mmCIF file with all atom_site columns, C-alpha atoms in Angstrom:
data_model
loop_
_atom_site.group_PDB
_atom_site.id
_atom_site.type_symbol
_atom_site.label_atom_id
_atom_site.label_alt_id
_atom_site.label_comp_id
_atom_site.label_asym_id
_atom_site.label_entity_id
_atom_site.label_seq_id
_atom_site.pdbx_PDB_ins_code
_atom_site.Cartn_x
_atom_site.Cartn_y
_atom_site.Cartn_z
_atom_site.occupancy
_atom_site.B_iso_or_equiv
_atom_site.pdbx_formal_charge
_atom_site.auth_seq_id
_atom_site.auth_comp_id
_atom_site.auth_asym_id
_atom_site.auth_atom_id
_atom_site.pdbx_PDB_model_num
ATOM 1   C CA . UNK A 1 1   ? -133.994 -1.701  -16.581 1.00 0.00 ? 17  UNK A CA 1
ATOM 2   C CA . UNK A 1 2   ? -137.522 -1.353  -17.978 1.00 0.00 ? 18  UNK A CA 1
ATOM 3   C CA . UNK A 1 3   ? -140.311 -1.769  -15.471 1.00 0.00 ? 19  UNK A CA 1
ATOM 4   C CA . UNK A 1 4   ? -144.079 -1.654  -15.948 1.00 0.00 ? 20  UNK A CA 1
ATOM 5   C CA . UNK A 1 5   ? -145.868 1.561   -14.964 1.00 0.00 ? 21  UNK A CA 1
ATOM 6   C CA . UNK A 1 6   ? -149.239 3.082   -15.487 1.00 0.00 ? 22  UNK A CA 1
ATOM 7   C CA . UNK A 1 7   ? -150.856 6.394   -15.060 1.00 0.00 ? 23  UNK A CA 1
ATOM 8   C CA . UNK A 1 8   ? -154.418 6.701   -13.726 1.00 0.00 ? 24  UNK A CA 1
ATOM 9   C CA . UNK A 1 9   ? -156.733 9.472   -14.989 1.00 0.00 ? 25  UNK A CA 1
ATOM 10  C CA . UNK A 1 10  ? -160.356 10.535  -14.776 1.00 0.00 ? 26  UNK A CA 1
ATOM 11  C CA . UNK A 1 11  ? -162.843 11.577  -17.484 1.00 0.00 ? 27  UNK A CA 1
ATOM 12  C CA . UNK A 1 12  ? -163.803 14.633  -15.404 1.00 0.00 ? 28  UNK A CA 1
ATOM 13  C CA . UNK A 1 13  ? -161.991 15.922  -12.318 1.00 0.00 ? 29  UNK A CA 1
ATOM 14  C CA . UNK A 1 14  ? -163.299 13.749  -9.481  1.00 0.00 ? 30  UNK A CA 1
ATOM 15  C CA . UNK A 1 15  ? -162.530 10.077  -8.917  1.00 0.00 ? 31  UNK A CA 1
ATOM 16  C CA . UNK A 1 16  ? -166.105 9.167   -7.963  1.00 0.00 ? 32  UNK A CA 1
ATOM 17  C CA . UNK A 1 17  ? -169.434 10.343  -9.313  1.00 0.00 ? 33  UNK A CA 1
ATOM 18  C CA . UNK A 1 18  ? -170.302 13.972  -8.492  1.00 0.00 ? 34  UNK A CA 1
ATOM 19  C CA . UNK A 1 19  ? -173.516 15.420  -9.902  1.00 0.00 ? 35  UNK A CA 1
ATOM 20  C CA . UNK A 1 20  ? -171.894 18.871  -10.223 1.00 0.00 ? 36  UNK A CA 1
ATOM 21  C CA . UNK A 1 21  ? -168.767 17.539  -11.996 1.00 0.00 ? 37  UNK A CA 1
ATOM 22  C CA . UNK A 1 22  ? -169.191 18.964  -15.513 1.00 0.00 ? 38  UNK A CA 1
ATOM 23  C CA . UNK A 1 23  ? -165.612 19.737  -16.496 1.00 0.00 ? 39  UNK A CA 1
ATOM 24  C CA . UNK A 1 24  ? -165.342 16.778  -18.886 1.00 0.00 ? 40  UNK A CA 1
ATOM 25  C CA . UNK A 1 25  ? -162.069 16.077  -20.608 1.00 0.00 ? 41  UNK A CA 1
ATOM 26  C CA . UNK A 1 26  ? -162.429 15.931  -24.380 1.00 0.00 ? 42  UNK A CA 1
ATOM 27  C CA . UNK A 1 27  ? -162.029 12.700  -26.307 1.00 0.00 ? 43  UNK A CA 1
ATOM 28  C CA . UNK A 1 28  ? -158.971 14.253  -27.947 1.00 0.00 ? 44  UNK A CA 1
ATOM 29  C CA . UNK A 1 29  ? -157.390 14.991  -24.553 1.00 0.00 ? 45  UNK A CA 1
ATOM 30  C CA . UNK A 1 30  ? -158.078 11.444  -23.345 1.00 0.00 ? 46  UNK A CA 1
ATOM 31  C CA . UNK A 1 31  ? -156.660 9.891   -26.541 1.00 0.00 ? 47  UNK A CA 1
ATOM 32  C CA . UNK A 1 32  ? -153.537 12.090  -26.284 1.00 0.00 ? 48  UNK A CA 1
ATOM 33  C CA . UNK A 1 33  ? -153.008 10.865  -22.688 1.00 0.00 ? 49  UNK A CA 1
ATOM 34  C CA . UNK A 1 34  ? -153.370 7.231   -23.834 1.00 0.00 ? 50  UNK A CA 1
ATOM 35  C CA . UNK A 1 35  ? -150.979 7.726   -26.768 1.00 0.00 ? 51  UNK A CA 1
ATOM 36  C CA . UNK A 1 36  ? -148.454 9.667   -24.677 1.00 0.00 ? 52  UNK A CA 1
ATOM 37  C CA . UNK A 1 37  ? -148.338 6.873   -22.061 1.00 0.00 ? 53  UNK A CA 1
ATOM 38  C CA . UNK A 1 38  ? -147.814 4.152   -24.694 1.00 0.00 ? 54  UNK A CA 1
ATOM 39  C CA . UNK A 1 39  ? -145.114 6.277   -26.352 1.00 0.00 ? 55  UNK A CA 1
ATOM 40  C CA . UNK A 1 40  ? -143.238 6.072   -23.016 1.00 0.00 ? 56  UNK A CA 1
ATOM 41  C CA . UNK A 1 41  ? -143.893 2.306   -22.490 1.00 0.00 ? 57  UNK A CA 1
ATOM 42  C CA . UNK A 1 42  ? -146.674 3.047   -19.980 1.00 0.00 ? 58  UNK A CA 1
ATOM 43  C CA . UNK A 1 43  ? -150.200 1.819   -19.478 1.00 0.00 ? 59  UNK A CA 1
ATOM 44  C CA . UNK A 1 44  ? -153.205 4.191   -19.210 1.00 0.00 ? 60  UNK A CA 1
ATOM 45  C CA . UNK A 1 45  ? -155.922 3.447   -16.659 1.00 0.00 ? 61  UNK A CA 1
ATOM 46  C CA . UNK A 1 46  ? -159.058 5.514   -17.060 1.00 0.00 ? 62  UNK A CA 1
ATOM 47  C CA . UNK A 1 47  ? -161.434 5.841   -14.086 1.00 0.00 ? 63  UNK A CA 1
ATOM 48  C CA . UNK A 1 48  ? -165.076 6.530   -15.059 1.00 0.00 ? 64  UNK A CA 1
ATOM 49  C CA . UNK A 1 49  ? -166.983 7.121   -11.784 1.00 0.00 ? 65  UNK A CA 1
ATOM 50  C CA . UNK A 1 50  ? -170.480 5.621   -12.360 1.00 0.00 ? 66  UNK A CA 1
ATOM 51  C CA . UNK A 1 51  ? -173.575 6.795   -10.459 1.00 0.00 ? 67  UNK A CA 1
ATOM 52  C CA . UNK A 1 52  ? -174.657 4.945   -7.278  1.00 0.00 ? 68  UNK A CA 1
ATOM 53  C CA . UNK A 1 53  ? -177.072 2.788   -9.332  1.00 0.00 ? 69  UNK A CA 1
ATOM 54  C CA . UNK A 1 54  ? -174.255 1.800   -11.712 1.00 0.00 ? 70  UNK A CA 1
ATOM 55  C CA . UNK A 1 55  ? -175.372 4.047   -14.586 1.00 0.00 ? 71  UNK A CA 1
ATOM 56  C CA . UNK A 1 56  ? -172.541 5.677   -16.517 1.00 0.00 ? 72  UNK A CA 1
ATOM 57  C CA . UNK A 1 57  ? -173.169 9.362   -17.285 1.00 0.00 ? 73  UNK A CA 1
ATOM 58  C CA . UNK A 1 58  ? -173.785 10.124  -20.961 1.00 0.00 ? 74  UNK A CA 1
ATOM 59  C CA . UNK A 1 59  ? -170.670 12.333  -21.220 1.00 0.00 ? 75  UNK A CA 1
ATOM 60  C CA . UNK A 1 60  ? -168.505 9.408   -20.120 1.00 0.00 ? 76  UNK A CA 1
ATOM 61  C CA . UNK A 1 61  ? -170.159 6.738   -22.310 1.00 0.00 ? 77  UNK A CA 1
ATOM 62  C CA . UNK A 1 62  ? -169.937 9.104   -25.287 1.00 0.00 ? 78  UNK A CA 1
ATOM 63  C CA . UNK A 1 63  ? -166.161 9.507   -24.770 1.00 0.00 ? 79  UNK A CA 1
ATOM 64  C CA . UNK A 1 64  ? -165.661 5.759   -24.253 1.00 0.00 ? 80  UNK A CA 1
ATOM 65  C CA . UNK A 1 65  ? -167.479 5.036   -27.535 1.00 0.00 ? 81  UNK A CA 1
ATOM 66  C CA . UNK A 1 66  ? -165.471 7.706   -29.390 1.00 0.00 ? 82  UNK A CA 1
ATOM 67  C CA . UNK A 1 67  ? -162.196 6.296   -27.978 1.00 0.00 ? 83  UNK A CA 1
ATOM 68  C CA . UNK A 1 68  ? -163.356 2.787   -28.913 1.00 0.00 ? 84  UNK A CA 1
ATOM 69  C CA . UNK A 1 69  ? -164.108 3.874   -32.465 1.00 0.00 ? 85  UNK A CA 1
ATOM 70  C CA . UNK A 1 70  ? -160.678 5.508   -32.719 1.00 0.00 ? 86  UNK A CA 1
ATOM 71  C CA . UNK A 1 71  ? -159.033 2.316   -31.412 1.00 0.00 ? 87  UNK A CA 1
ATOM 72  C CA . UNK A 1 72  ? -160.988 0.204   -33.940 1.00 0.00 ? 88  UNK A CA 1
ATOM 73  C CA . UNK A 1 73  ? -159.198 2.137   -36.689 1.00 0.00 ? 89  UNK A CA 1
ATOM 74  C CA . UNK A 1 74  ? -155.874 2.975   -35.005 1.00 0.00 ? 90  UNK A CA 1
ATOM 75  C CA . UNK A 1 75  ? -155.489 0.260   -32.327 1.00 0.00 ? 91  UNK A CA 1
ATOM 76  C CA . UNK A 1 76  ? -152.543 -1.320  -34.161 1.00 0.00 ? 92  UNK A CA 1
ATOM 77  C CA . UNK A 1 77  ? -150.473 1.715   -33.100 1.00 0.00 ? 93  UNK A CA 1
ATOM 78  C CA . UNK A 1 78  ? -151.412 1.186   -29.428 1.00 0.00 ? 94  UNK A CA 1
ATOM 79  C CA . UNK A 1 79  ? -151.968 -2.513  -28.657 1.00 0.00 ? 95  UNK A CA 1
ATOM 80  C CA . UNK A 1 80  ? -148.637 -4.322  -28.328 1.00 0.00 ? 96  UNK A CA 1
ATOM 81  C CA . UNK A 1 81  ? -146.791 -1.149  -29.354 1.00 0.00 ? 97  UNK A CA 1
ATOM 82  C CA . UNK A 1 82  ? -144.012 0.477   -27.358 1.00 0.00 ? 98  UNK A CA 1
ATOM 83  C CA . UNK A 1 83  ? -141.779 3.503   -27.098 1.00 0.00 ? 99  UNK A CA 1
ATOM 84  C CA . UNK A 1 84  ? -139.433 4.307   -29.976 1.00 0.00 ? 100 UNK A CA 1
ATOM 85  C CA . UNK A 1 85  ? -135.806 5.253   -29.245 1.00 0.00 ? 101 UNK A CA 1
ATOM 86  C CA . UNK A 1 86  ? -135.992 8.930   -30.278 1.00 0.00 ? 102 UNK A CA 1
ATOM 87  C CA . UNK A 1 87  ? -136.180 11.652  -27.639 1.00 0.00 ? 103 UNK A CA 1
ATOM 88  C CA . UNK A 1 88  ? -139.772 12.001  -26.514 1.00 0.00 ? 104 UNK A CA 1
ATOM 89  C CA . UNK A 1 89  ? -139.784 15.772  -27.056 1.00 0.00 ? 105 UNK A CA 1
ATOM 90  C CA . UNK A 1 90  ? -138.002 15.769  -30.383 1.00 0.00 ? 106 UNK A CA 1
ATOM 91  C CA . UNK A 1 91  ? -141.121 16.348  -32.516 1.00 0.00 ? 107 UNK A CA 1
ATOM 92  C CA . UNK A 1 92  ? -143.641 19.101  -31.750 1.00 0.00 ? 108 UNK A CA 1
ATOM 93  C CA . UNK A 1 93  ? -146.353 17.542  -33.966 1.00 0.00 ? 109 UNK A CA 1
ATOM 94  C CA . UNK A 1 94  ? -147.090 14.549  -31.679 1.00 0.00 ? 110 UNK A CA 1
ATOM 95  C CA . UNK A 1 95  ? -145.899 11.203  -30.282 1.00 0.00 ? 111 UNK A CA 1
ATOM 96  C CA . UNK A 1 96  ? -144.292 8.048   -31.686 1.00 0.00 ? 112 UNK A CA 1
ATOM 97  C CA . UNK A 1 97  ? -144.898 4.380   -30.935 1.00 0.00 ? 113 UNK A CA 1
ATOM 98  C CA . UNK A 1 98  ? -143.399 1.347   -32.730 1.00 0.00 ? 114 UNK A CA 1
ATOM 99  C CA . UNK A 1 99  ? -143.746 -2.385  -33.246 1.00 0.00 ? 115 UNK A CA 1
ATOM 100 C CA . UNK A 1 100 ? -141.681 -5.217  -34.680 1.00 0.00 ? 116 UNK A CA 1
ATOM 101 C CA . UNK A 1 101 ? -143.654 -7.138  -37.307 1.00 0.00 ? 117 UNK A CA 1
ATOM 102 C CA . UNK A 1 102 ? -143.101 -10.376 -39.276 1.00 0.00 ? 118 UNK A CA 1
ATOM 103 C CA . UNK A 1 103 ? -142.327 -8.251  -42.360 1.00 0.00 ? 119 UNK A CA 1
ATOM 104 C CA . UNK A 1 104 ? -140.045 -5.734  -40.633 1.00 0.00 ? 120 UNK A CA 1
ATOM 105 C CA . UNK A 1 105 ? -140.576 -2.774  -38.326 1.00 0.00 ? 121 UNK A CA 1
ATOM 106 C CA . UNK A 1 106 ? -143.363 -0.143  -38.069 1.00 0.00 ? 122 UNK A CA 1
ATOM 107 C CA . UNK A 1 107 ? -143.062 3.308   -36.575 1.00 0.00 ? 123 UNK A CA 1
ATOM 108 C CA . UNK A 1 108 ? -146.378 4.998   -35.800 1.00 0.00 ? 124 UNK A CA 1
ATOM 109 C CA . UNK A 1 109 ? -146.552 8.779   -35.922 1.00 0.00 ? 125 UNK A CA 1
ATOM 110 C CA . UNK A 1 110 ? -149.516 10.101  -33.880 1.00 0.00 ? 126 UNK A CA 1
ATOM 111 C CA . UNK A 1 111 ? -150.079 13.578  -35.321 1.00 0.00 ? 127 UNK A CA 1
ATOM 112 C CA . UNK A 1 112 ? -151.616 15.809  -32.633 1.00 0.00 ? 128 UNK A CA 1
ATOM 113 C CA . UNK A 1 113 ? -151.021 18.969  -34.710 1.00 0.00 ? 129 UNK A CA 1
ATOM 114 C CA . UNK A 1 114 ? -151.639 18.640  -38.456 1.00 0.00 ? 130 UNK A CA 1
ATOM 115 C CA . UNK A 1 115 ? -149.062 20.909  -40.160 1.00 0.00 ? 131 UNK A CA 1
ATOM 116 C CA . UNK A 1 116 ? -150.551 23.806  -42.080 1.00 0.00 ? 132 UNK A CA 1
ATOM 117 C CA . UNK A 1 117 ? -148.013 23.357  -44.895 1.00 0.00 ? 133 UNK A CA 1
ATOM 118 C CA . UNK A 1 118 ? -148.927 19.625  -45.162 1.00 0.00 ? 134 UNK A CA 1
ATOM 119 C CA . UNK A 1 119 ? -145.288 18.601  -44.546 1.00 0.00 ? 135 UNK A CA 1
ATOM 120 C CA . UNK A 1 120 ? -144.389 16.433  -41.550 1.00 0.00 ? 136 UNK A CA 1
ATOM 121 C CA . UNK A 1 121 ? -140.741 16.205  -40.568 1.00 0.00 ? 137 UNK A CA 1
ATOM 122 C CA . UNK A 1 122 ? -139.523 12.997  -38.964 1.00 0.00 ? 138 UNK A CA 1
ATOM 123 C CA . UNK A 1 123 ? -136.021 13.695  -37.651 1.00 0.00 ? 139 UNK A CA 1
ATOM 124 C CA . UNK A 1 124 ? -133.406 11.391  -36.199 1.00 0.00 ? 140 UNK A CA 1
ATOM 125 C CA . UNK A 1 125 ? -133.766 8.188   -38.268 1.00 0.00 ? 141 UNK A CA 1
ATOM 126 C CA . UNK A 1 126 ? -130.895 7.502   -40.638 1.00 0.00 ? 142 UNK A CA 1
ATOM 127 C CA . UNK A 1 127 ? -132.639 4.680   -42.570 1.00 0.00 ? 143 UNK A CA 1
ATOM 128 C CA . UNK A 1 128 ? -134.962 5.471   -45.444 1.00 0.00 ? 144 UNK A CA 1
ATOM 129 C CA . UNK A 1 129 ? -138.531 4.127   -45.025 1.00 0.00 ? 145 UNK A CA 1
ATOM 130 C CA . UNK A 1 130 ? -139.908 1.442   -47.317 1.00 0.00 ? 146 UNK A CA 1
ATOM 131 C CA . UNK A 1 131 ? -143.415 2.936   -47.309 1.00 0.00 ? 147 UNK A CA 1
ATOM 132 C CA . UNK A 1 132 ? -145.499 5.546   -45.471 1.00 0.00 ? 148 UNK A CA 1
ATOM 133 C CA . UNK A 1 133 ? -149.313 5.557   -45.304 1.00 0.00 ? 149 UNK A CA 1
ATOM 134 C CA . UNK A 1 134 ? -152.240 6.568   -43.085 1.00 0.00 ? 150 UNK A CA 1
ATOM 135 C CA . UNK A 1 135 ? -153.248 3.852   -40.648 1.00 0.00 ? 151 UNK A CA 1
ATOM 136 C CA . UNK A 1 136 ? -156.925 4.700   -41.356 1.00 0.00 ? 152 UNK A CA 1
ATOM 137 C CA . UNK A 1 137 ? -156.422 4.001   -45.121 1.00 0.00 ? 153 UNK A CA 1
ATOM 138 C CA . UNK A 1 138 ? -157.472 0.388   -45.733 1.00 0.00 ? 154 UNK A CA 1
ATOM 139 C CA . UNK A 1 139 ? -155.783 0.546   -49.166 1.00 0.00 ? 155 UNK A CA 1
ATOM 140 C CA . UNK A 1 140 ? -152.478 1.671   -47.516 1.00 0.00 ? 156 UNK A CA 1
ATOM 141 C CA . UNK A 1 141 ? -151.971 4.166   -50.346 1.00 0.00 ? 157 UNK A CA 1
ATOM 142 C CA . UNK A 1 142 ? -148.405 5.401   -50.245 1.00 0.00 ? 158 UNK A CA 1
ATOM 143 C CA . UNK A 1 143 ? -147.754 9.010   -49.167 1.00 0.00 ? 159 UNK A CA 1
ATOM 144 C CA . UNK A 1 144 ? -144.870 10.588  -51.007 1.00 0.00 ? 160 UNK A CA 1
ATOM 145 C CA . UNK A 1 145 ? -141.786 11.390  -48.950 1.00 0.00 ? 161 UNK A CA 1
ATOM 146 C CA . UNK A 1 146 ? -138.153 12.467  -49.222 1.00 0.00 ? 162 UNK A CA 1
ATOM 147 C CA . UNK A 1 147 ? -135.450 11.002  -47.037 1.00 0.00 ? 163 UNK A CA 1
ATOM 148 C CA . UNK A 1 148 ? -132.118 12.788  -46.637 1.00 0.00 ? 164 UNK A CA 1
ATOM 149 C CA . UNK A 1 149 ? -129.458 11.936  -44.068 1.00 0.00 ? 165 UNK A CA 1
ATOM 150 C CA . UNK A 1 150 ? -131.509 11.895  -40.814 1.00 0.00 ? 166 UNK A CA 1
ATOM 151 C CA . UNK A 1 151 ? -134.709 13.643  -41.952 1.00 0.00 ? 167 UNK A CA 1
ATOM 152 C CA . UNK A 1 152 ? -137.777 12.193  -43.624 1.00 0.00 ? 168 UNK A CA 1
ATOM 153 C CA . UNK A 1 153 ? -140.157 14.812  -45.046 1.00 0.00 ? 169 UNK A CA 1
ATOM 154 C CA . UNK A 1 154 ? -143.663 13.352  -45.517 1.00 0.00 ? 170 UNK A CA 1
ATOM 155 C CA . UNK A 1 155 ? -146.212 14.984  -47.837 1.00 0.00 ? 171 UNK A CA 1
ATOM 156 C CA . UNK A 1 156 ? -149.553 14.836  -46.057 1.00 0.00 ? 172 UNK A CA 1
ATOM 157 C CA . UNK A 1 157 ? -153.048 14.960  -47.573 1.00 0.00 ? 173 UNK A CA 1
ATOM 158 C CA . UNK A 1 158 ? -154.765 18.352  -47.323 1.00 0.00 ? 174 UNK A CA 1
ATOM 159 C CA . UNK A 1 159 ? -157.325 17.160  -44.792 1.00 0.00 ? 175 UNK A CA 1
ATOM 160 C CA . UNK A 1 160 ? -156.503 15.504  -41.501 1.00 0.00 ? 176 UNK A CA 1
ATOM 161 C CA . UNK A 1 161 ? -158.320 12.153  -41.784 1.00 0.00 ? 177 UNK A CA 1
ATOM 162 C CA . UNK A 1 162 ? -159.195 11.801  -38.085 1.00 0.00 ? 178 UNK A CA 1
ATOM 163 C CA . UNK A 1 163 ? -161.041 14.431  -36.031 1.00 0.00 ? 179 UNK A CA 1
ATOM 164 C CA . UNK A 1 164 ? -159.012 13.475  -32.902 1.00 0.00 ? 180 UNK A CA 1
ATOM 165 C CA . UNK A 1 165 ? -155.537 12.166  -33.737 1.00 0.00 ? 181 UNK A CA 1
ATOM 166 C CA . UNK A 1 166 ? -154.419 10.895  -37.180 1.00 0.00 ? 182 UNK A CA 1
ATOM 167 C CA . UNK A 1 167 ? -151.793 8.134   -37.323 1.00 0.00 ? 183 UNK A CA 1
ATOM 168 C CA . UNK A 1 168 ? -149.149 7.598   -40.013 1.00 0.00 ? 184 UNK A CA 1
ATOM 169 C CA . UNK A 1 169 ? -147.391 4.261   -40.449 1.00 0.00 ? 185 UNK A CA 1
ATOM 170 C CA . UNK A 1 170 ? -143.733 4.383   -41.466 1.00 0.00 ? 186 UNK A CA 1
ATOM 171 C CA . UNK A 1 171 ? -142.508 0.946   -42.553 1.00 0.00 ? 187 UNK A CA 1
ATOM 172 C CA . UNK A 1 172 ? -138.853 -0.179  -42.461 1.00 0.00 ? 188 UNK A CA 1
ATOM 173 C CA . UNK A 1 173 ? -137.197 -3.481  -43.451 1.00 0.00 ? 189 UNK A CA 1
ATOM 174 C CA . UNK A 1 174 ? -135.867 -3.777  -39.883 1.00 0.00 ? 190 UNK A CA 1
ATOM 175 C CA . UNK A 1 175 ? -135.581 -1.629  -36.785 1.00 0.00 ? 191 UNK A CA 1
ATOM 176 C CA . UNK A 1 176 ? -134.121 1.655   -38.124 1.00 0.00 ? 192 UNK A CA 1
ATOM 177 C CA . UNK A 1 177 ? -130.955 3.268   -36.883 1.00 0.00 ? 193 UNK A CA 1
ATOM 178 C CA . UNK A 1 178 ? -131.379 6.502   -35.002 1.00 0.00 ? 194 UNK A CA 1
ATOM 179 C CA . UNK A 1 179 ? -129.050 9.472   -34.542 1.00 0.00 ? 195 UNK A CA 1
ATOM 180 C CA . UNK A 1 180 ? -129.025 10.985  -31.064 1.00 0.00 ? 196 UNK A CA 1
ATOM 181 C CA . UNK A 1 181 ? -128.580 14.615  -29.975 1.00 0.00 ? 197 UNK A CA 1
ATOM 182 C CA . UNK A 1 182 ? -130.064 16.470  -32.937 1.00 0.00 ? 198 UNK A CA 1
#
């Protein structure tokens, strides 16, 4: 049975404000924690530890703004999204979330590690995608891909579009069939 869970975290190491706390987690690290929780059907609660007068340290507000900007572009892959059925450790390039839509089903690939050969392998889905594109691309320009058996090979652009985590949208007519134990 599914049950709600969340994981608390801090922007630095302490839970309250400490003037000597300067080991700030990067925006990338914080986004990866958020994405990883959503990819496992979890919530992410981020503690920020303001000063006694209520001021938020610059390093924290900077990260909040950067995360907010990322969510403005990629929030569709987070808000209302959930875990996909594939094994959570199946892909070394990142994490997967998904969402049922009016038009079908979307699988979101959060690419933590942009492949040097510009080929991303999505393994374990037997259905062929309808379309694949970058979530940040307002035109939704199709990326070329090959689907064979249970592997979809996606041809990526040379440059990773997002400095933190880039997101690919893989569209299907309906929730795709997966193959376990690969």
